[in-house]
Amino acid sequence: MIKFEQVSKTYSGGQQALSKVDFHLEPGEMAFLTGHSGAGKSTLLKLISIMERPTVGNVLINGHNLNNISRNQIAYIRRDIGMIFQSHQLLMDRSVFDNVALPLVIEGHSRKNIASRVMAALDMVGLKTKAKHSPVMLSGGEQQRVGIARAVVNRPPLLLADEPTGNLDPKLSMEIIRLFEDFNQAGVSVLIATHDLGLIARMKYRTLTLKQGKMITDGLEQNDEGVS
Amino acid sequence: MSILFKGRQHGAKQQGISRIQLFVMFFVDHLRQSLYSLGELYRTPFASLMTIGVLGFSLTLPGTLYIVVKNTEQISEQWQQASEISLFLRSDISDANAKQLVKRLSVWSEVESISYLPADKALEEFEQLSGLGDAIGYLEENPLPAVLLVVPTSRHATPTAASLLLDKLRQEREVELGKLDIEWLERLYAILDVAKELVFLLALLLFFAVVLIIGNTIRLNIMNKKDEILVMKLVGATDAFIHRPFMYTGFWFGFIGGVFAWLTISIVLFWIDWNMQDTLALYNLNLDITGMDFGAIGVMLLISVGLGLMGSFLSVRRHVRDIEPQ
């Protein structure tokens, strides 16, 4: 599903964020991406969603090299990737319903179709009753779940999450991860960047660890390199 | 259709909607978005009114000048009909000969009427008008020639026809000098041409200013919606989709500004008309100011909508591109 081939990324200031990263996430696989802050987790996710371009190397999604994707095509690429952010990236002046509906509005779905799909997505994250609320009225965990509903509302084959549990207590974090497991069981490939090692320890999923831009472990084994 | 995933379809295609429905949906969508943009303007009435006011007043000036020039042309057409030819007779022509000439000329088909001013009458008139008074008494002889004032028929009153007539009149033996009173008219025309050029230039400059002002207003709108644009880009909105509401905002600025200009021009014209009636009555001139006909209103609205769209296009193209998720 996602394949990195000798990918390096150097920012214009000369700071090397990733160097020669190689990995392959199989279709339908769920994996964690971990490492210190500044280890390159966010950069790696940005290369997948084409917010950044690699300096060297190739990033492939489903066999398509992202280097061949033009600027005008990026929008269409992002419609295939559900993205979840630590800062939610919700529009605070719109209702929960409108926030979740945004990807469908952009794709030009009919009103009826939008309504049924948004309600289905909100049902999945347990927020069906709060569709008309403003995101401001919701708790942190609920806001994060609105973000997840928005990411999955157009049923993308790939989900990326950047610190989705960053501001949440362990119980809420677990609930969020369970949600990702549900989507994964429905066939969606999931990549979660997190430095919450306690969380990873309780799950038996593949873990990719970055240290100073290098992929140091790739597997199920526990590592103690991360933030304690 | 997805670029990455063959067979995964997007939006309307996924729902198996017919082309006709898509076509209708396209217009309904645009109508909805244009109304949404209009609503946005309504939600910030003060800022919107200021921009609309700038646009409206900027269009009012060239619009009013255009009408002034057009009306001046109409008035001068009235004057042109009244052009008359002065024939100065040779000094050795006697009074009787002059009267004969009047008789001869008055049967010409080109001539409407002729009045004869003998030399001594002309001197009397000059004495009164010039205020030189007694000084004229010291002249040994009358220096003024007798004058015939020939008014051509309306068909021969246009500048070219009148000058042809003048040439013909000059052939007459008794005539020493002939003069057509339209030279000042030709000068007026030249001035009007310059005025037209100036109006055009002024309009061009103001249009340029309007484009910049609207562009800047839209830029501020874009900055205010930066977060929203970021989120939209993250969930896969194309640039065109993000541009659309701003383009509609520009459209409404242009349209409402155009209507605004039309209203102010109407008020200005009404005011000029009201003020000028007394003045014109003194000159025995009758003038109905021609306002803007439907063609002119249509052109003005088109221009102002065009300016609004151009301003917002320049702005969105530049600034929406700059907002990229980091």
Coordinates of C-alpha atoms in Angstrom, one line a residue:
Chain A
M1 CA 0.0 0.0 0.0
I2 CA 2.7 2.4 1.0
K3 CA 6.3 1.9 -0.1
F4 CA 9.3 4.0 0.7
E5 CA 12.4 3.5 -1.5
Q6 CA 15.6 5.0 -0.1
V7 CA 13.7 8.2 0.8
S8 CA 15.7 11.2 2.2
K9 CA 14.3 14.6 3.0
T10 CA 16.5 17.6 3.7
Y11 CA 14.8 20.9 4.5
S12 CA 16.0 24.1 2.9
G13 CA 17.8 25.0 6.1
G14 CA 20.0 22.0 5.7
Q15 CA 18.3 20.0 8.4
Q16 CA 18.0 16.4 7.5
A17 CA 14.6 15.0 8.5
L18 CA 14.8 11.6 6.9
S19 CA 17.7 9.7 5.5
K20 CA 17.4 6.6 3.3
V21 CA 14.1 5.3 4.7
D22 CA 12.9 2.0 3.3
F23 CA 9.7 0.3 4.3
H24 CA 6.6 -1.3 2.9
L25 CA 3.2 -1.2 4.4
E26 CA 1.0 -4.0 3.0
P27 CA -2.6 -3.4 1.9
G28 CA -4.9 -4.0 4.9
E29 CA -2.0 -3.7 7.3
M30 CA -2.0 -1.6 10.5
A31 CA 1.2 -0.2 11.8
F32 CA 2.6 2.3 14.4
L33 CA 5.3 4.8 13.5
T34 CA 7.2 5.9 16.6
G35 CA 10.3 7.9 17.7
H36 CA 11.3 11.0 19.6
S37 CA 9.8 14.3 18.6
G38 CA 11.9 15.5 15.7
A39 CA 12.8 12.0 14.6
G40 CA 11.0 12.5 11.3
K41 CA 7.5 11.0 12.0
S42 CA 5.6 14.0 10.8
T43 CA 7.9 14.4 7.8
L44 CA 7.3 10.8 6.8
L45 CA 3.5 11.3 7.0
K46 CA 3.8 14.6 5.0
L47 CA 5.6 12.8 2.3
I48 CA 2.7 10.4 2.0
S49 CA 0.1 13.2 1.8
I50 CA 2.3 15.3 -0.5
M51 CA 2.6 18.2 1.9
E52 CA 6.3 17.8 1.3
R53 CA 8.3 16.2 -1.5
P54 CA 11.2 13.9 -0.9
T55 CA 14.7 15.2 -1.7
V56 CA 15.9 11.8 -2.9
G57 CA 14.0 8.5 -3.3
N58 CA 10.5 7.4 -4.2
V59 CA 7.3 7.2 -2.2
L60 CA 4.8 4.9 -3.8
I61 CA 1.1 4.4 -2.9
N62 CA -0.5 1.4 -4.4
G63 CA 2.3 1.2 -6.9
H64 CA 2.0 4.8 -8.1
N65 CA 5.1 6.9 -7.6
L66 CA 4.1 10.2 -6.0
N67 CA 7.0 12.0 -7.7
N68 CA 4.9 11.7 -10.9
I69 CA 1.9 13.5 -9.3
S70 CA 1.6 17.1 -10.4
R71 CA 0.6 19.9 -8.2
N72 CA -3.0 19.9 -9.6
Q73 CA -3.4 16.2 -8.9
I74 CA -2.5 16.5 -5.2
A75 CA -6.1 17.3 -4.2
Y76 CA -7.3 14.0 -5.8
I77 CA -4.6 12.1 -4.0
R78 CA -5.7 13.4 -0.7
R79 CA -9.2 12.2 -1.3
D80 CA -7.9 8.7 -1.2
I81 CA -6.1 9.3 2.2
G82 CA -8.0 9.8 5.4
M83 CA -5.9 12.1 7.6
I84 CA -6.2 12.6 11.3
F85 CA -4.3 15.3 13.2
Q86 CA -3.4 15.9 16.8
S87 CA -4.8 19.4 16.5
H88 CA -8.0 18.0 14.9
Q89 CA -8.0 20.7 12.2
L90 CA -11.8 21.1 12.6
L91 CA -13.6 24.3 11.5
M92 CA -14.8 25.7 14.8
D93 CA -17.5 27.9 13.2
R94 CA -19.3 25.0 11.6
S95 CA -21.3 22.3 13.1
V96 CA -20.0 18.8 13.6
F97 CA -22.2 17.6 10.7
D98 CA -20.7 20.2 8.4
N99 CA -17.2 19.4 9.4
V100 CA -17.7 15.7 8.7
A101 CA -19.5 16.5 5.4
L102 CA -16.7 18.6 4.0
P103 CA -14.9 15.9 2.0
L104 CA -18.2 14.8 0.5
V105 CA -19.2 18.4 -0.4
I106 CA -15.8 18.8 -2.1
E107 CA -16.4 15.6 -4.1
G108 CA -19.8 16.9 -5.2
H109 CA -22.1 14.3 -3.6
S110 CA -25.8 14.9 -3.5
R111 CA -27.3 16.3 -0.3
K112 CA -29.2 13.1 0.5
N113 CA -26.2 11.0 0.1
I114 CA -24.1 13.4 2.2
A115 CA -26.6 13.3 5.0
S116 CA -26.8 9.5 5.2
R117 CA -23.0 9.0 4.9
V118 CA -22.2 11.7 7.5
M119 CA -24.7 10.1 10.0
A120 CA -23.2 6.7 9.4
A121 CA -19.7 8.0 10.0
L122 CA -20.8 9.8 13.2
D123 CA -22.6 6.7 14.3
M124 CA -19.3 4.7 13.9
V125 CA -17.5 7.1 16.3
G126 CA -20.4 7.3 18.7
L127 CA -21.3 11.0 18.1
K128 CA -24.6 10.5 16.2
T129 CA -26.5 12.6 18.8
K130 CA -24.1 15.5 18.6
A131 CA -24.3 16.2 14.8
K132 CA -25.7 19.7 15.3
H133 CA -23.3 20.7 18.0
S134 CA -20.4 23.1 17.4
P135 CA -17.0 21.4 17.9
V136 CA -16.2 24.0 20.6
M137 CA -18.9 22.4 22.8
L138 CA -17.2 19.0 22.6
S139 CA -14.5 17.4 24.8
G140 CA -11.0 16.8 23.4
G141 CA -11.7 13.1 22.8
E142 CA -15.0 13.9 21.1
Q143 CA -13.3 16.5 18.8
Q144 CA -10.7 13.9 17.9
R145 CA -13.5 11.5 17.0
V146 CA -15.1 14.1 14.8
G147 CA -11.8 14.3 13.0
I148 CA -11.8 10.6 12.6
A149 CA -15.4 10.6 11.3
R150 CA -14.3 13.2 8.7
A151 CA -11.3 11.1 7.7
V152 CA -13.4 8.0 7.0
V153 CA -16.6 9.5 5.7
N154 CA -15.6 9.0 2.0
R155 CA -14.3 5.5 2.8
P156 CA -10.6 6.0 1.9
P157 CA -8.5 2.8 1.5
L158 CA -5.7 4.4 3.6
L159 CA -5.8 6.2 6.9
L160 CA -2.9 8.3 8.3
A161 CA -3.0 9.5 11.9
D162 CA -0.5 12.0 13.4
E163 CA -0.4 11.7 17.2
P164 CA -4.2 11.0 17.3
T165 CA -4.0 10.4 21.1
G166 CA -1.6 13.2 21.9
N167 CA -3.9 15.1 24.2
L168 CA -6.0 12.2 25.6
D169 CA -5.8 10.1 28.7
P170 CA -5.0 6.4 28.4
K171 CA -8.6 5.3 28.5
L172 CA -9.7 7.7 25.7
S173 CA -6.6 6.8 23.7
M174 CA -7.5 3.2 23.8
E175 CA -11.0 3.9 22.6
I176 CA -9.5 5.9 19.6
I177 CA -7.1 3.0 18.8
R178 CA -10.0 0.6 19.0
L179 CA -11.8 2.7 16.4
F180 CA -8.7 2.4 14.1
E181 CA -8.8 -1.4 14.6
D182 CA -12.4 -1.5 13.5
F183 CA -11.5 0.3 10.3
N184 CA -8.5 -1.9 9.8
Q185 CA -10.7 -4.9 10.1
A186 CA -12.9 -3.5 7.4
G187 CA -9.9 -3.6 5.1
V188 CA -8.4 -0.1 5.5
S189 CA -4.6 0.3 5.7
V190 CA -3.7 2.3 8.8
L191 CA -0.5 4.1 9.8
I192 CA -0.5 5.8 13.2
A193 CA 2.4 8.1 14.2
T194 CA 2.6 8.3 18.0
H195 CA 5.2 8.6 20.8
D196 CA 2.8 6.9 23.2
L197 CA 4.9 3.8 23.8
G198 CA 2.6 2.5 26.5
L199 CA -0.2 2.4 24.0
I200 CA 1.9 0.5 21.5
A201 CA 3.1 -2.0 24.1
R202 CA -0.5 -3.1 24.7
M203 CA -1.1 -3.7 21.0
K204 CA 0.5 -6.4 18.9
Y205 CA 1.1 -4.4 15.7
R206 CA 4.0 -3.8 13.5
T207 CA 6.1 -0.8 14.8
L208 CA 8.3 1.3 12.7
T209 CA 10.8 3.3 14.8
L210 CA 12.6 6.4 13.5
K211 CA 15.7 7.9 15.2
Q212 CA 17.2 11.0 13.8
G213 CA 15.6 10.4 10.4
K214 CA 16.7 6.7 10.1
M215 CA 14.4 3.7 10.4
I216 CA 16.0 1.7 13.2
T217 CA 13.5 -1.0 13.9
D218 CA 10.8 -2.4 11.8
G219 CA 8.9 -5.2 13.4
L220 CA 6.8 -6.4 16.3
E221 CA 9.6 -6.3 18.9
Q222 CA 9.4 -3.8 21.7
N223 CA 11.9 -1.0 21.7
D224 CA 13.1 1.2 24.5
E225 CA 14.6 3.9 22.4
G226 CA 11.5 6.1 22.4
V227 CA 10.4 8.7 24.8
S228 CA 9.8 7.3 28.3
Chain B
M1 CA -12.0 8.6 -10.6
S2 CA -9.1 8.0 -8.3
I3 CA -5.6 8.4 -9.6
L4 CA -4.1 5.9 -7.1
F5 CA -6.8 3.3 -6.8
K6 CA -8.2 1.9 -10.0
G7 CA -12.0 1.3 -9.7
R8 CA -12.4 3.6 -6.7
Q9 CA -14.7 6.3 -7.9
H10 CA -15.4 9.7 -6.4
G11 CA -18.5 11.7 -5.8
A12 CA -21.3 11.8 -8.3
K13 CA -19.9 9.0 -10.4
Q14 CA -20.2 6.6 -7.5
Q15 CA -23.9 7.2 -7.2
G16 CA -24.7 6.5 -10.9
I17 CA -26.3 9.8 -11.5
S18 CA -27.3 10.7 -15.1
R19 CA -25.7 13.4 -17.1
I20 CA -28.8 15.6 -17.1
Q21 CA -29.0 15.4 -13.3
L22 CA -25.3 16.3 -13.1
F23 CA -25.9 19.2 -15.4
V24 CA -28.8 20.5 -13.3
M25 CA -26.8 19.8 -10.1
F26 CA -23.9 21.9 -11.5
F27 CA -26.2 25.0 -11.8
V28 CA -27.9 24.4 -8.5
D29 CA -24.5 24.1 -6.8
H30 CA -23.3 27.3 -8.4
L31 CA -26.5 29.1 -7.5
R32 CA -26.2 27.9 -3.9
Q33 CA -22.6 29.0 -3.7
S34 CA -23.3 32.4 -5.2
L35 CA -26.1 33.0 -2.7
Y36 CA -23.7 31.8 0.0
S37 CA -21.2 34.4 -1.0
L38 CA -23.9 37.1 -1.1
G39 CA -24.8 36.0 2.4
E40 CA -21.2 36.4 3.5
L41 CA -21.3 40.0 2.2
Y42 CA -24.5 40.6 4.2
R43 CA -22.9 39.2 7.3
T44 CA -20.1 41.9 7.2
P45 CA -22.3 44.8 6.0
F46 CA -19.9 47.6 6.8
A47 CA -16.8 46.2 5.1
S48 CA -18.8 45.1 2.1
L49 CA -20.5 48.5 1.7
M50 CA -17.1 50.3 1.8
T51 CA -15.8 48.1 -1.0
I52 CA -19.0 48.4 -3.0
G53 CA -18.9 52.2 -2.4
V54 CA -15.4 52.5 -3.7
L55 CA -16.4 50.5 -6.8
G56 CA -19.6 52.5 -7.3
F57 CA -18.0 55.9 -6.9
S58 CA -15.1 54.9 -9.2
L59 CA -17.6 54.0 -11.9
T60 CA -19.8 57.1 -11.2
L61 CA -17.1 59.5 -12.4
P62 CA -16.4 58.1 -15.8
G63 CA -20.1 57.3 -16.2
T64 CA -21.2 60.8 -15.5
L65 CA -18.4 62.3 -17.7
Y66 CA -19.5 60.0 -20.5
I67 CA -23.0 61.3 -20.3
V68 CA -21.8 65.0 -20.1
V69 CA -19.8 64.5 -23.3
K70 CA -22.7 62.7 -25.0
N71 CA -25.0 65.5 -24.1
T72 CA -22.6 68.3 -25.2
E73 CA -22.5 66.6 -28.6
Q74 CA -26.2 66.7 -28.7
I75 CA -26.4 70.4 -27.9
S76 CA -23.7 71.3 -30.4
E77 CA -25.8 69.5 -33.0
Q78 CA -28.6 72.0 -32.2
W79 CA -26.2 74.8 -32.7
Q80 CA -24.8 73.4 -35.9
Q81 CA -28.3 73.8 -37.5
A82 CA -28.2 77.5 -36.8
S83 CA -24.9 78.1 -38.6
E84 CA -25.1 81.2 -40.7
I85 CA -22.9 82.7 -43.4
S86 CA -21.7 86.3 -43.4
L87 CA -21.1 87.9 -46.7
F88 CA -19.1 91.1 -46.7
L89 CA -19.9 93.2 -49.8
R90 CA -17.4 95.2 -51.8
S91 CA -17.4 98.9 -50.7
D92 CA -18.2 100.2 -54.2
I93 CA -21.5 98.3 -54.3
S94 CA -24.5 100.7 -54.0
D95 CA -27.4 100.1 -51.7
A96 CA -29.7 99.3 -54.7
N97 CA -27.2 96.8 -56.1
A98 CA -27.0 95.1 -52.7
K99 CA -30.8 94.8 -52.6
Q100 CA -30.8 93.3 -56.0
L101 CA -28.3 90.7 -54.8
V102 CA -30.6 89.9 -51.9
K103 CA -33.5 89.3 -54.3
R104 CA -31.3 87.2 -56.5
L105 CA -30.0 85.0 -53.7
S106 CA -33.3 84.6 -51.8
V107 CA -34.7 82.4 -54.6
W108 CA -31.8 79.9 -54.3
S109 CA -33.0 76.6 -53.0
E110 CA -30.2 76.4 -50.5
V111 CA -31.1 79.6 -48.8
E112 CA -33.6 79.8 -46.0
S113 CA -33.5 83.5 -45.4
I114 CA -31.3 86.6 -45.9
S115 CA -31.0 89.7 -43.9
Y116 CA -29.3 92.8 -45.3
L117 CA -27.3 95.1 -43.0
P118 CA -26.2 98.3 -44.9
A119 CA -22.8 99.8 -44.1
D120 CA -24.2 102.8 -42.1
K121 CA -26.4 100.5 -40.0
A122 CA -23.4 98.4 -39.3
L123 CA -21.5 101.4 -38.1
E124 CA -24.4 102.4 -35.8
E125 CA -24.5 98.9 -34.4
F126 CA -20.8 98.9 -33.9
E127 CA -21.0 102.3 -32.1
Q128 CA -23.5 101.0 -29.7
L129 CA -21.9 97.6 -29.0
S130 CA -18.2 98.7 -28.9
G131 CA -18.7 101.6 -26.5
L132 CA -16.2 103.6 -28.5
G133 CA -19.0 106.3 -28.9
D134 CA -17.8 109.7 -30.1
A135 CA -14.4 108.4 -31.2
I136 CA -16.1 106.9 -34.2
G137 CA -17.3 110.3 -35.2
Y138 CA -13.7 111.3 -36.0
L139 CA -13.5 108.7 -38.7
E140 CA -13.4 110.3 -42.2
E141 CA -15.4 107.5 -43.8
N142 CA -17.3 104.4 -42.8
P143 CA -14.7 101.6 -42.7
L144 CA -17.4 98.9 -42.4
P145 CA -18.7 97.0 -45.4
A146 CA -22.4 96.2 -45.9
V147 CA -23.2 92.6 -44.7
L148 CA -25.6 90.0 -45.9
L149 CA -26.4 87.3 -43.3
V150 CA -27.4 84.1 -45.1
V151 CA -29.1 81.4 -43.2
P152 CA -29.0 78.1 -45.1
T153 CA -31.9 75.6 -45.1
S154 CA -31.5 72.8 -42.7
R155 CA -30.5 70.4 -45.4
H156 CA -27.5 72.7 -46.2
A157 CA -26.6 73.5 -42.7
T158 CA -24.1 70.7 -42.0
P159 CA -20.5 71.9 -42.0
T160 CA -19.6 70.4 -45.4
A161 CA -22.8 71.5 -47.2
A162 CA -22.6 74.9 -45.7
S163 CA -19.0 75.4 -46.9
L164 CA -20.0 74.3 -50.4
L165 CA -22.7 76.9 -50.3
L166 CA -20.2 79.5 -49.1
D167 CA -17.9 78.7 -52.1
K168 CA -20.9 79.2 -54.4
L169 CA -21.8 82.6 -52.8
R170 CA -18.2 83.8 -53.1
Q171 CA -18.5 83.5 -56.8
E172 CA -21.0 86.4 -56.8
R173 CA -19.5 89.6 -58.2
E174 CA -20.6 91.8 -55.3
V175 CA -19.2 89.7 -52.6
E176 CA -15.7 90.6 -51.3
L177 CA -15.5 88.1 -48.5
G178 CA -17.6 85.3 -47.1
K179 CA -17.3 83.7 -43.7
L180 CA -18.9 80.6 -42.3
D181 CA -19.6 80.7 -38.5
I182 CA -18.7 77.2 -37.9
E183 CA -15.0 77.4 -37.2
W184 CA -15.7 77.7 -33.5
L185 CA -17.9 74.6 -33.8
E186 CA -15.0 72.7 -35.3
R187 CA -12.9 73.8 -32.4
L188 CA -15.6 72.6 -30.0
Y189 CA -15.5 69.3 -31.8
A190 CA -11.8 69.0 -31.4
I191 CA -12.2 69.9 -27.7
L192 CA -14.9 67.2 -27.3
D193 CA -12.6 64.7 -28.9
V194 CA -9.9 65.5 -26.4
A195 CA -12.5 65.3 -23.6
K196 CA -13.6 61.9 -24.8
E197 CA -10.0 60.7 -24.7
L198 CA -9.6 62.1 -21.2
V199 CA -12.8 60.3 -20.1
F200 CA -11.5 57.1 -21.5
L201 CA -8.1 57.5 -19.9
L202 CA -9.6 58.4 -16.5
A203 CA -12.0 55.5 -16.8
L204 CA -9.0 53.2 -17.5
L205 CA -7.1 54.5 -14.5
L206 CA -10.1 54.1 -12.2
F207 CA -10.8 50.6 -13.5
F208 CA -7.3 49.7 -12.7
A209 CA -7.7 51.1 -9.2
V210 CA -10.9 49.2 -8.8
V211 CA -9.3 45.9 -9.8
L212 CA -6.6 46.5 -7.2
I213 CA -9.0 47.4 -4.5
I214 CA -11.2 44.4 -5.0
G215 CA -8.1 42.2 -5.3
N216 CA -6.9 43.5 -1.9
T217 CA -10.3 43.0 -0.3
I218 CA -10.5 39.5 -1.6
R219 CA -6.9 39.0 -0.3
L220 CA -8.0 40.0 3.2
N221 CA -11.0 37.6 2.9
I222 CA -8.6 34.8 1.9
M223 CA -6.4 35.6 4.9
N224 CA -9.4 35.6 7.2
K225 CA -10.3 32.2 5.9
K226 CA -6.8 30.8 6.0
D227 CA -7.6 28.0 8.5
E228 CA -10.6 27.0 6.5
I229 CA -8.7 26.9 3.2
L230 CA -6.0 24.8 4.9
V231 CA -8.5 22.2 6.2
M232 CA -10.2 22.1 2.8
K233 CA -6.8 21.5 1.1
L234 CA -6.1 18.7 3.6
V235 CA -9.3 16.9 2.8
G236 CA -8.8 17.1 -1.0
A237 CA -10.3 20.3 -2.2
T238 CA -9.0 21.5 -5.6
D239 CA -7.9 25.1 -6.1
A240 CA -10.9 25.7 -8.3
F241 CA -13.2 24.6 -5.6
I242 CA -11.5 26.9 -3.1
H243 CA -11.5 29.8 -5.6
R244 CA -15.2 29.6 -6.3
P245 CA -16.7 31.4 -3.3
F246 CA -14.2 34.2 -3.6
M247 CA -14.9 34.6 -7.3
Y248 CA -18.6 34.9 -6.4
T249 CA -17.8 37.5 -3.8
G250 CA -16.0 39.4 -6.6
F251 CA -19.0 39.0 -8.9
W252 CA -21.3 40.4 -6.3
F253 CA -19.0 43.3 -5.5
G254 CA -19.0 44.1 -9.2
F255 CA -22.7 43.7 -9.7
I256 CA -23.8 45.6 -6.6
G257 CA -21.2 48.3 -7.3
G258 CA -22.5 48.7 -10.8
V259 CA -26.1 49.1 -9.6
F260 CA -24.8 51.6 -7.0
A261 CA -23.0 53.6 -9.7
W262 CA -26.2 53.6 -11.8
L263 CA -28.1 55.1 -8.9
T264 CA -25.5 57.8 -8.1
I265 CA -25.2 58.7 -11.8
S266 CA -29.0 59.1 -12.0
I267 CA -29.0 61.3 -8.9
V268 CA -26.1 63.4 -10.3
L269 CA -27.9 63.8 -13.6
F270 CA -31.1 64.8 -11.9
W271 CA -29.3 67.4 -9.9
I272 CA -27.5 68.8 -13.0
D273 CA -30.7 68.9 -15.0
W274 CA -32.5 70.7 -12.1
N275 CA -29.7 73.3 -11.8
M276 CA -29.2 73.9 -15.5
Q277 CA -32.8 74.5 -16.5
D278 CA -32.7 78.2 -15.4
T279 CA -29.3 78.8 -17.0
L280 CA -30.4 77.2 -20.3
A281 CA -33.7 79.2 -20.2
L282 CA -31.6 82.4 -20.3
Y283 CA -30.0 81.2 -23.6
N284 CA -33.3 80.0 -25.0
L285 CA -32.0 76.6 -25.2
N286 CA -34.1 73.6 -24.5
L287 CA -32.2 70.6 -23.2
D288 CA -33.4 67.3 -21.9
I289 CA -30.4 65.5 -20.5
T290 CA -30.3 62.1 -21.9
G291 CA -29.6 59.7 -19.1
M292 CA -28.4 56.2 -19.5
D293 CA -30.3 53.9 -21.9
F294 CA -30.6 50.2 -21.3
G295 CA -27.6 49.5 -23.5
A296 CA -25.4 51.9 -21.5
I297 CA -26.6 50.4 -18.2
G298 CA -25.9 46.9 -19.5
V299 CA -22.4 47.8 -20.6
M300 CA -21.7 49.5 -17.2
L301 CA -22.9 46.4 -15.3
L302 CA -20.8 44.2 -17.5
I303 CA -17.8 46.3 -17.0
S304 CA -18.2 46.4 -13.2
V305 CA -18.9 42.7 -12.9
G306 CA -15.9 42.1 -15.1
L307 CA -13.7 44.3 -12.9
G308 CA -15.0 42.5 -9.8
L309 CA -14.2 39.1 -11.3
M310 CA -10.8 40.2 -12.5
G311 CA -9.8 41.6 -9.1
S312 CA -10.8 38.5 -7.3
F313 CA -9.2 36.2 -10.0
L314 CA -5.9 37.9 -9.6
S315 CA -6.1 37.6 -5.9
V316 CA -7.2 34.0 -5.5
R317 CA -4.8 32.8 -8.1
R318 CA -1.9 34.3 -6.2
H319 CA -2.9 33.9 -2.6
V320 CA -4.8 30.6 -2.4
R321 CA -1.7 28.9 -3.9
D322 CA 0.4 30.3 -1.1
I323 CA -1.7 28.7 1.6
E324 CA -0.3 25.2 1.9
P325 CA -0.6 22.8 4.8
Q326 CA 2.7 22.6 6.7

